[in-house]
PDB file of C-alpha atoms in Angstrom:
ATOM      1  CA  MET J   1       0.000   0.000   0.000  1.00 69.00           C
ATOM      2  CA  SER J   2       1.098   3.608  -0.570  1.00 80.00           C
ATOM      3  CA  ALA J   3       1.906   5.973   2.297  1.00 88.00           C
ATOM      4  CA  ILE J   4       2.115   9.752   2.595  1.00 93.00           C
ATOM      5  CA  ALA J   5       5.589  11.289   2.908  1.00 94.00           C
ATOM      6  CA  GLU J   6       6.056  14.684   4.558  1.00 95.00           C
ATOM      7  CA  ILE J   7       8.080  17.125   2.444  1.00 96.00           C
ATOM      8  CA  THR J   8      10.053  19.416   4.751  1.00 95.00           C
ATOM      9  CA  THR J   9      12.568  21.151   2.444  1.00 95.00           C
ATOM     10  CA  GLN J  10      12.633  22.705  -1.028  1.00 94.00           C
ATOM     11  CA  SER J  11      15.398  20.312  -2.102  1.00 94.00           C
ATOM     12  CA  GLN J  12      13.332  17.311  -1.003  1.00 95.00           C
ATOM     13  CA  TRP J  13      10.449  18.616  -3.094  1.00 95.00           C
ATOM     14  CA  ASP J  14      12.697  19.165  -6.128  1.00 93.00           C
ATOM     15  CA  GLU J  15      14.111  15.643  -5.787  1.00 94.00           C
ATOM     16  CA  THR J  16      10.604  14.187  -5.581  1.00 93.00           C
ATOM     17  CA  LEU J  17       9.510  15.919  -8.787  1.00 92.00           C
ATOM     18  CA  ALA J  18      12.690  14.915 -10.613  1.00 91.00           C
ATOM     19  CA  SER J  19      12.538  11.261  -9.593  1.00 92.00           C
ATOM     20  CA  LEU J  20       8.956  10.445 -10.583  1.00 92.00           C
ATOM     21  CA  PRO J  21       8.099   8.727 -13.874  1.00 91.00           C
ATOM     22  CA  SER J  22       6.062  10.932 -16.205  1.00 89.00           C
ATOM     23  CA  SER J  23       3.045   8.640 -15.800  1.00 90.00           C
ATOM     24  CA  THR J  24       2.920   8.863 -11.986  1.00 93.00           C
ATOM     25  CA  LEU J  25       0.118  10.864 -10.394  1.00 94.00           C
ATOM     26  CA  LEU J  26       1.608  12.969  -7.593  1.00 96.00           C
ATOM     27  CA  VAL J  27      -0.919  13.675  -4.851  1.00 96.00           C
ATOM     28  CA  VAL J  28       0.130  16.770  -2.888  1.00 97.00           C
ATOM     29  CA  SER J  29      -1.691  17.738   0.304  1.00 96.00           C
ATOM     30  CA  PHE J  30      -1.053  21.266   1.590  1.00 94.00           C
ATOM     31  CA  HIS J  31      -1.861  21.685   5.268  1.00 91.00           C
ATOM     32  CA  ALA J  32      -1.300  23.837   8.345  1.00 86.00           C
ATOM     33  CA  PRO J  33      -0.955  22.409  11.872  1.00 81.00           C
ATOM     34  CA  TRP J  34      -3.460  24.851  13.381  1.00 75.00           C
ATOM     35  CA  ALA J  35      -6.309  24.033  10.977  1.00 76.00           C
ATOM     36  CA  ALA J  36      -8.570  21.267  12.313  1.00 73.00           C
ATOM     37  CA  PRO J  37      -9.929  20.351   8.840  1.00 79.00           C
ATOM     38  CA  CYS J  38      -6.363  19.462   7.824  1.00 85.00           C
ATOM     39  CA  ALA J  39      -6.202  16.727  10.459  1.00 81.00           C
ATOM     40  CA  GLN J  40      -9.443  15.293   9.102  1.00 78.00           C
ATOM     41  CA  MET J  41      -8.117  15.469   5.549  1.00 86.00           C
ATOM     42  CA  ALA J  42      -4.890  13.717   6.583  1.00 86.00           C
ATOM     43  CA  THR J  43      -6.951  10.769   7.801  1.00 82.00           C
ATOM     44  CA  VAL J  44      -8.952  10.703   4.562  1.00 83.00           C
ATOM     45  CA  LEU J  45      -5.817  10.770   2.416  1.00 89.00           C
ATOM     46  CA  ALA J  46      -4.042   8.116   4.471  1.00 86.00           C
ATOM     47  CA  THR J  47      -7.021   5.833   3.934  1.00 83.00           C
ATOM     48  CA  LEU J  48      -7.093   6.562   0.199  1.00 85.00           C
ATOM     49  CA  ALA J  49      -3.330   6.074  -0.151  1.00 86.00           C
ATOM     50  CA  SER J  50      -3.578   2.649   1.459  1.00 83.00           C
ATOM     51  CA  GLU J  51      -5.859   1.573  -1.400  1.00 83.00           C
ATOM     52  CA  TYR J  52      -3.133   2.123  -4.011  1.00 85.00           C
ATOM     53  CA  PRO J  53      -0.385  -0.522  -4.218  1.00 82.00           C
ATOM     54  CA  VAL J  54       3.286   0.357  -4.631  1.00 81.00           C
ATOM     55  CA  THR J  55       4.041  -0.699  -8.197  1.00 78.00           C
ATOM     56  CA  GLU J  56       6.805  -0.305 -10.785  1.00 75.00           C
ATOM     57  CA  PRO J  57       6.517   2.175 -12.288  1.00 77.00           C
ATOM     58  CA  LEU J  58       4.651   4.049  -9.570  1.00 80.00           C
ATOM     59  CA  SER J  59       1.024   4.756 -10.441  1.00 88.00           C
ATOM     60  CA  THR J  60       0.663   7.239  -7.556  1.00 93.00           C
ATOM     61  CA  ASN J  61       2.931   9.043  -5.117  1.00 94.00           C
ATOM     62  CA  TRP J  62       1.604  10.813  -2.012  1.00 95.00           C
ATOM     63  CA  VAL J  63       3.197  13.754  -0.196  1.00 96.00           C
ATOM     64  CA  SER J  64       2.183  16.317   2.405  1.00 96.00           C
ATOM     65  CA  ILE J  65       3.488  19.896   2.684  1.00 96.00           C
ATOM     66  CA  ASN J  66       3.146  22.487   5.463  1.00 93.00           C
ATOM     67  CA  ALA J  67       1.807  25.429   3.451  1.00 90.00           C
ATOM     68  CA  GLU J  68       3.247  28.008   5.841  1.00 85.00           C
ATOM     69  CA  GLU J  69       6.696  26.466   6.290  1.00 88.00           C
ATOM     70  CA  LEU J  70       7.258  26.005   2.541  1.00 91.00           C
ATOM     71  CA  SER J  71       5.492  29.139   1.333  1.00 87.00           C
ATOM     72  CA  ASP J  72       7.390  29.311  -1.973  1.00 89.00           C
ATOM     73  CA  ILE J  73       5.927  25.967  -3.014  1.00 93.00           C
ATOM     74  CA  SER J  74       2.479  27.054  -1.799  1.00 89.00           C
ATOM     75  CA  GLU J  75       2.617  30.236  -3.852  1.00 87.00           C
ATOM     76  CA  ALA J  76       3.773  28.317  -6.927  1.00 88.00           C
ATOM     77  CA  TYR J  77       0.574  26.274  -6.767  1.00 90.00           C
ATOM     78  CA  ASP J  78      -1.730  29.184  -5.786  1.00 87.00           C
ATOM     79  CA  VAL J  79      -2.528  27.709  -2.386  1.00 86.00           C
ATOM     80  CA  THR J  80      -4.781  30.299  -0.759  1.00 78.00           C
ATOM     81  CA  ALA J  81      -6.388  28.188   1.975  1.00 83.00           C
ATOM     82  CA  VAL J  82      -5.915  24.806   3.638  1.00 85.00           C
ATOM     83  CA  PRO J  83      -6.564  21.956   3.294  1.00 89.00           C
ATOM     84  CA  PHE J  84      -5.696  22.164  -0.400  1.00 92.00           C
ATOM     85  CA  LEU J  85      -5.029  19.206  -2.689  1.00 94.00           C
ATOM     86  CA  VAL J  86      -2.966  19.431  -5.883  1.00 95.00           C
ATOM     87  CA  LEU J  87      -2.742  16.573  -8.365  1.00 95.00           C
ATOM     88  CA  VAL J  88       0.319  16.674 -10.601  1.00 95.00           C
ATOM     89  CA  ARG J  89       1.394  14.470 -13.495  1.00 92.00           C
ATOM     90  CA  ASN J  90       4.581  14.962 -15.514  1.00 90.00           C
ATOM     91  CA  GLY J  91       5.158  18.338 -13.852  1.00 89.00           C
ATOM     92  CA  GLN J  92       1.727  19.689 -14.777  1.00 92.00           C
ATOM     93  CA  VAL J  93      -1.264  20.371 -12.514  1.00 93.00           C
ATOM     94  CA  VAL J  94      -4.215  18.207 -13.562  1.00 93.00           C
ATOM     95  CA  GLU J  95      -6.668  19.229 -10.832  1.00 94.00           C
ATOM     96  CA  THR J  96      -6.909  21.035  -7.505  1.00 93.00           C
ATOM     97  CA  VAL J  97      -9.406  20.570  -4.682  1.00 92.00           C
ATOM     98  CA  SER J  98      -9.855  23.233  -2.017  1.00 88.00           C
ATOM     99  CA  GLY J  99     -11.557  22.382   1.252  1.00 83.00           C
ATOM    100  CA  SER J 100     -12.203  19.234   3.241  1.00 77.00           C
ATOM    101  CA  SER J 101     -14.766  17.387   1.120  1.00 81.00           C
ATOM    102  CA  ALA J 102     -13.710  13.741   1.235  1.00 80.00           C
ATOM    103  CA  VAL J 103     -16.076  12.962  -1.644  1.00 81.00           C
ATOM    104  CA  LYS J 104     -14.488  15.551  -3.958  1.00 87.00           C
ATOM    105  CA  VAL J 105     -10.977  14.465  -3.007  1.00 88.00           C
ATOM    106  CA  ARG J 106     -11.676  10.779  -3.622  1.00 87.00           C
ATOM    107  CA  LYS J 107     -13.396  11.505  -6.940  1.00 89.00           C
ATOM    108  CA  ALA J 108     -10.501  13.660  -8.171  1.00 91.00           C
ATOM    109  CA  ILE J 109      -7.848  11.116  -7.233  1.00 92.00           C
ATOM    110  CA  GLU J 110      -9.746   8.145  -8.658  1.00 89.00           C
ATOM    111  CA  THR J 111     -10.414  10.007 -11.890  1.00 90.00           C
ATOM    112  CA  HIS J 112      -6.807  10.992 -12.535  1.00 91.00           C
ATOM    113  CA  ALA J 113      -5.161   7.867 -11.170  1.00 85.00           C
ATOM    114  CA  GLN J 114      -6.970   5.884 -13.855  1.00 65.00           C
ATOM    115  CA  ARG J 115      -6.769   8.460 -16.618  1.00 45.00           C
ATOM    116  CA  ASP J 116      -5.068   7.797 -19.923  1.00 39.00           C
ATOM    117  CA  THR J 117      -2.088  10.178 -19.938  1.00 38.00           C
ATOM    118  CA  SER J 118      -2.539  10.739 -23.664  1.00 40.00           C
ATOM    119  CA  ALA J 119      -5.680  12.784 -22.980  1.00 38.00           C
ATOM    120  CA  PRO J 120      -5.570  16.266 -24.511  1.00 37.00           C
ATOM    121  CA  ALA J 121      -4.410  19.159 -22.363  1.00 37.00           C
ATOM    122  CA  ALA J 122      -5.814  22.666 -22.111  1.00 36.00           C
ATOM    123  CA  THR J 123      -4.196  25.831 -20.838  1.00 33.00           C
ATOM    124  CA  VAL J 124      -5.889  27.475 -17.866  1.00 35.00           C
ATOM    125  CA  ASN J 125      -4.352  30.643 -16.442  1.00 34.00           C
ATOM    126  CA  GLY J 126      -1.083  29.793 -18.130  1.00 33.00           C
ATOM    127  CA  THR J 127      -0.902  26.281 -16.639  1.00 35.00           C
ATOM    128  CA  ASN J 128      -1.328  23.135 -18.711  1.00 35.00           C
ATOM    129  CA  GLN J 129      -4.090  21.059 -17.186  1.00 34.00           C
ATOM    130  CA  THR J 130      -5.552  17.757 -18.397  1.00 33.00           C
ATOM    131  CA  LEU J 131      -9.314  18.088 -18.511  1.00 32.00           C
ATOM    132  CA  ALA J 132     -11.908  15.332 -18.369  1.00 35.00           C
ATOM    133  CA  PRO J 133     -14.336  15.421 -21.302  1.00 38.00           C
ATOM    134  CA  ILE J 134     -17.709  16.946 -20.483  1.00 33.00           C
ATOM    135  CA  SER J 135     -20.706  15.065 -21.808  1.00 37.00           C
ATOM    136  CA  LYS J 136     -23.865  16.720 -23.041  1.00 36.00           C
ATOM    137  CA  SER J 137     -25.749  15.401 -20.012  1.00 39.00           C
ATOM    138  CA  ASP J 138     -23.198  17.042 -17.700  1.00 41.00           C
ATOM    139  CA  GLU J 139     -23.789  20.370 -19.393  1.00 42.00           C
ATOM    140  CA  THR J 140     -27.580  20.265 -19.455  1.00 47.00           C
ATOM    141  CA  ASN J 141     -28.434  18.542 -16.164  1.00 56.00           C
ATOM    142  CA  VAL J 142     -26.696  20.953 -13.808  1.00 62.00           C
ATOM    143  CA  ASP J 143     -28.895  21.651 -10.802  1.00 75.00           C
ATOM    144  CA  PRO J 144     -28.356  25.274  -9.704  1.00 82.00           C
ATOM    145  CA  GLU J 145     -29.745  24.616  -6.223  1.00 85.00           C
ATOM    146  CA  LYS J 146     -27.443  21.630  -5.740  1.00 86.00           C
ATOM    147  CA  GLN J 147     -24.472  23.694  -6.933  1.00 85.00           C
ATOM    148  CA  LYS J 148     -25.387  26.437  -4.477  1.00 88.00           C
ATOM    149  CA  ASP J 149     -25.746  23.953  -1.617  1.00 88.00           C
ATOM    150  CA  GLU J 150     -22.312  22.489  -2.397  1.00 88.00           C
ATOM    151  CA  LEU J 151     -20.767  25.961  -2.569  1.00 89.00           C
ATOM    152  CA  PHE J 152     -22.332  27.012   0.727  1.00 92.00           C
ATOM    153  CA  LYS J 153     -21.049  23.828   2.367  1.00 91.00           C
ATOM    154  CA  ARG J 154     -17.570  24.646   1.091  1.00 88.00           C
ATOM    155  CA  LEU J 155     -17.862  28.207   2.338  1.00 91.00           C
ATOM    156  CA  GLY J 156     -19.062  26.941   5.707  1.00 91.00           C
ATOM    157  CA  ASP J 157     -15.857  24.897   5.955  1.00 88.00           C
ATOM    158  CA  LEU J 158     -13.670  27.764   4.766  1.00 89.00           C
ATOM    159  CA  VAL J 159     -14.883  30.297   7.314  1.00 91.00           C
ATOM    160  CA  LYS J 160     -14.028  27.779  10.053  1.00 89.00           C
ATOM    161  CA  ALA J 161     -10.617  26.827   8.638  1.00 85.00           C
ATOM    162  CA  ALA J 162      -8.957  28.868  11.403  1.00 86.00           C
ATOM    163  CA  PRO J 163     -10.279  30.559  14.571  1.00 91.00           C
ATOM    164  CA  VAL J 164      -9.662  33.882  12.808  1.00 93.00           C
ATOM    165  CA  MET J 165     -10.137  33.861   9.025  1.00 93.00           C
ATOM    166  CA  LEU J 166      -9.512  36.835   6.768  1.00 94.00           C
ATOM    167  CA  PHE J 167     -11.034  36.892   3.290  1.00 94.00           C
ATOM    168  CA  MET J 168      -9.066  39.538   1.443  1.00 92.00           C
ATOM    169  CA  LYS J 169      -7.947  40.794  -1.942  1.00 90.00           C
ATOM    170  CA  GLY J 170      -4.431  39.447  -2.378  1.00 89.00           C
ATOM    171  CA  THR J 171      -2.257  37.913   0.308  1.00 89.00           C
ATOM    172  CA  PRO J 172      -0.884  39.304   3.596  1.00 90.00           C
ATOM    173  CA  SER J 173       2.503  39.790   1.935  1.00 88.00           C
ATOM    174  CA  ASP J 174       0.947  41.408  -1.147  1.00 88.00           C
ATOM    175  CA  PRO J 175      -2.481  42.989  -0.443  1.00 90.00           C
ATOM    176  CA  GLN J 176      -4.316  44.093  -3.579  1.00 88.00           C
ATOM    177  CA  CYS J 177      -6.426  46.855  -2.026  1.00 90.00           C
ATOM    178  CA  GLY J 178      -5.966  49.480   0.655  1.00 91.00           C
ATOM    179  CA  PHE J 179      -8.670  48.083   2.939  1.00 93.00           C
ATOM    180  CA  SER J 180      -7.098  44.618   2.889  1.00 93.00           C
ATOM    181  CA  ARG J 181      -3.700  46.170   3.590  1.00 94.00           C
ATOM    182  CA  GLN J 182      -5.104  48.027   6.606  1.00 95.00           C
ATOM    183  CA  MET J 183      -6.817  44.894   7.926  1.00 95.00           C
ATOM    184  CA  VAL J 184      -3.575  42.900   7.701  1.00 95.00           C
ATOM    185  CA  GLY J 185      -1.808  45.735   9.523  1.00 95.00           C
ATOM    186  CA  ILE J 186      -4.350  45.661  12.360  1.00 96.00           C
ATOM    187  CA  LEU J 187      -4.028  41.891  12.761  1.00 95.00           C
ATOM    188  CA  ARG J 188      -0.248  42.131  12.830  1.00 94.00           C
ATOM    189  CA  GLU J 189      -0.276  44.995  15.339  1.00 94.00           C
ATOM    190  CA  ASN J 190      -2.393  42.835  17.620  1.00 94.00           C
ATOM    191  CA  SER J 191      -0.252  39.705  17.052  1.00 93.00           C
ATOM    192  CA  VAL J 192      -3.307  37.802  15.834  1.00 93.00           C
ATOM    193  CA  LYS J 193      -2.741  34.285  14.516  1.00 89.00           C
ATOM    194  CA  TYR J 194      -5.025  33.996  11.512  1.00 90.00           C
ATOM    195  CA  GLY J 195      -5.753  32.146   8.306  1.00 89.00           C
ATOM    196  CA  PHE J 196      -6.513  33.905   5.060  1.00 89.00           C
ATOM    197  CA  PHE J 197      -8.129  33.321   1.688  1.00 89.00           C
ATOM    198  CA  ASN J 198      -7.293  35.323  -1.423  1.00 88.00           C
ATOM    199  CA  ILE J 199     -10.722  35.881  -2.970  1.00 89.00           C
ATOM    200  CA  LEU J 200      -9.110  37.136  -6.211  1.00 86.00           C
ATOM    201  CA  ALA J 201      -7.864  33.590  -6.825  1.00 81.00           C
ATOM    202  CA  ASP J 202     -11.336  32.005  -6.725  1.00 82.00           C
ATOM    203  CA  ASP J 203     -14.253  33.898  -8.228  1.00 84.00           C
ATOM    204  CA  GLU J 204     -16.738  31.265  -7.035  1.00 86.00           C
ATOM    205  CA  VAL J 205     -15.773  32.010  -3.441  1.00 88.00           C
ATOM    206  CA  ARG J 206     -15.556  35.742  -4.122  1.00 90.00           C
ATOM    207  CA  GLN J 207     -19.133  35.956  -5.377  1.00 91.00           C
ATOM    208  CA  GLY J 208     -20.632  33.191  -3.241  1.00 92.00           C
ATOM    209  CA  LEU J 209     -19.328  34.501   0.064  1.00 94.00           C
ATOM    210  CA  LYS J 210     -21.151  37.793  -0.455  1.00 92.00           C
ATOM    211  CA  GLU J 211     -24.473  35.941  -0.440  1.00 93.00           C
ATOM    212  CA  PHE J 212     -23.420  33.404   2.197  1.00 95.00           C
ATOM    213  CA  ALA J 213     -22.331  36.177   4.578  1.00 93.00           C
ATOM    214  CA  GLU J 214     -24.944  38.714   3.483  1.00 93.00           C
ATOM    215  CA  TRP J 215     -22.018  41.131   3.344  1.00 92.00           C
ATOM    216  CA  PRO J 216     -21.232  42.651  -0.080  1.00 90.00           C
ATOM    217  CA  THR J 217     -17.665  43.886   0.331  1.00 91.00           C
ATOM    218  CA  TYR J 218     -14.118  42.756   1.153  1.00 92.00           C
ATOM    219  CA  PRO J 219     -12.139  42.283   3.267  1.00 94.00           C
ATOM    220  CA  GLN J 220     -14.257  40.162   5.612  1.00 95.00           C
ATOM    221  CA  LEU J 221     -13.044  38.967   8.990  1.00 97.00           C
ATOM    222  CA  TRP J 222     -14.555  35.837  10.536  1.00 96.00           C
ATOM    223  CA  ILE J 223     -13.966  34.671  14.100  1.00 96.00           C
ATOM    224  CA  ASP J 224     -14.933  31.172  15.262  1.00 93.00           C
ATOM    225  CA  GLY J 225     -16.987  30.692  12.108  1.00 93.00           C
ATOM    226  CA  GLU J 226     -19.008  33.894  12.574  1.00 95.00           C
ATOM    227  CA  LEU J 227     -18.720  37.042  10.481  1.00 96.00           C
ATOM    228  CA  VAL J 228     -17.471  40.061  12.434  1.00 96.00           C
ATOM    229  CA  GLY J 229     -17.433  42.425   9.467  1.00 94.00           C
ATOM    230  CA  GLY J 230     -15.198  44.603   7.368  1.00 94.00           C
ATOM    231  CA  LEU J 231     -12.510  47.145   8.193  1.00 94.00           C
ATOM    232  CA  ASP J 232     -14.843  49.758   9.691  1.00 93.00           C
ATOM    233  CA  ILE J 233     -16.478  47.216  12.009  1.00 94.00           C
ATOM    234  CA  ILE J 234     -13.098  45.920  13.187  1.00 95.00           C
ATOM    235  CA  LYS J 235     -11.902  49.451  13.914  1.00 95.00           C
ATOM    236  CA  GLU J 236     -15.107  50.098  15.824  1.00 94.00           C
ATOM    237  CA  GLU J 237     -14.696  46.893  17.868  1.00 95.00           C
ATOM    238  CA  LEU J 238     -11.131  47.840  18.779  1.00 95.00           C
ATOM    239  CA  GLY J 239     -12.264  51.330  19.667  1.00 94.00           C
ATOM    240  CA  ASN J 240     -14.776  49.887  22.104  1.00 95.00           C
ATOM    241  CA  ASP J 241     -12.439  47.207  23.449  1.00 94.00           C
ATOM    242  CA  GLU J 242      -8.677  47.391  22.958  1.00 92.00           C
ATOM    243  CA  ASN J 243      -8.439  43.730  24.052  1.00 93.00           C
ATOM    244  CA  PHE J 244     -10.869  42.560  21.376  1.00 95.00           C
ATOM    245  CA  PHE J 245      -8.239  40.351  19.727  1.00 95.00           C
ATOM    246  CA  LYS J 246      -6.469  39.246  22.889  1.00 93.00           C
ATOM    247  CA  PRO J 247      -7.928  35.681  22.962  1.00 93.00           C
ATOM    248  CA  TYR J 248      -6.650  35.165  19.404  1.00 92.00           C
ATOM    249  CA  ALA J 249      -3.212  36.721  19.775  1.00 90.00           C
ATOM    250  CA  VAL J 250      -0.077  34.594  19.752  1.00 83.00           C
ATOM    251  CA  GLY J 251       0.139  33.183  23.274  1.00 70.00           C
ATOM    252  CA  GLY J 252      -3.564  33.852  23.893  1.00 59.00           C
ATOM    253  CA  THR J 253      -6.104  31.276  24.986  1.00 49.00           C
ATOM    254  CA  ALA J 254      -7.306  30.435  21.464  1.00 44.00           C
ATOM    255  CA  ASP J 255      -3.728  30.023  20.291  1.00 43.00           C
ATOM    256  CA  ALA J 256      -2.955  27.731  23.163  1.00 36.00           C
ATOM    257  CA  ALA J 257      -6.027  25.611  22.439  1.00 36.00           C
ATOM    258  CA  ALA J 258      -5.030  25.248  18.784  1.00 38.00           C
ATOM    259  CA  ALA J 259      -1.454  24.217  19.552  1.00 31.00           C
TER     260      ALA J 259
END
């Protein structure tokens, strides 16, 4: 049976990519130790990996990467939230799955592990990706309500991915709007340990979260799965209580519970 190897250095990652046969499906799980859904996903992936035998040549190879510790690799694969699964074959991304849906993860892996590698490739955002053919029934039988329910379930998981979650334009190291930049500054000034999601990288989340939260603008700050609000609301909360973020600061009670 296959097992999941933890990648801890850039050189280890480079060696892994270089050593794999072109036909091998590389299953890459990006995680963060503070995110509870990542622990659940690790269990799911370990179970799935055990179903694939170690063969010559390898049909699958399974690795796990701390998204924060190896941020260069995370950025290279547009990892904006965890857990995040990337499937790679012959150096090219064939599919990504964001969130902790075991059903979606299993379906993606089973699809690509069995796929004929001669399938045509398409270019999406400058990255070659092998795409499964879409049948006429797939195109015409889409249930909008079901799609919305699935999106809202995903959003429900995302807003709880960390005790404090920031949905922003850009990343903390490269904010793409002034309000997001100010929000990041406030969190840093208060030593808040937080997760983030770059809504510019996923338009489905960007549009869906507005309806899910009933809040039309970004950035949005969520605490313990509940929307607090945007920049003005956060400033107002701090104005009323300078210790507003204390439970979520590094060394605070929430941080200690997540450790």
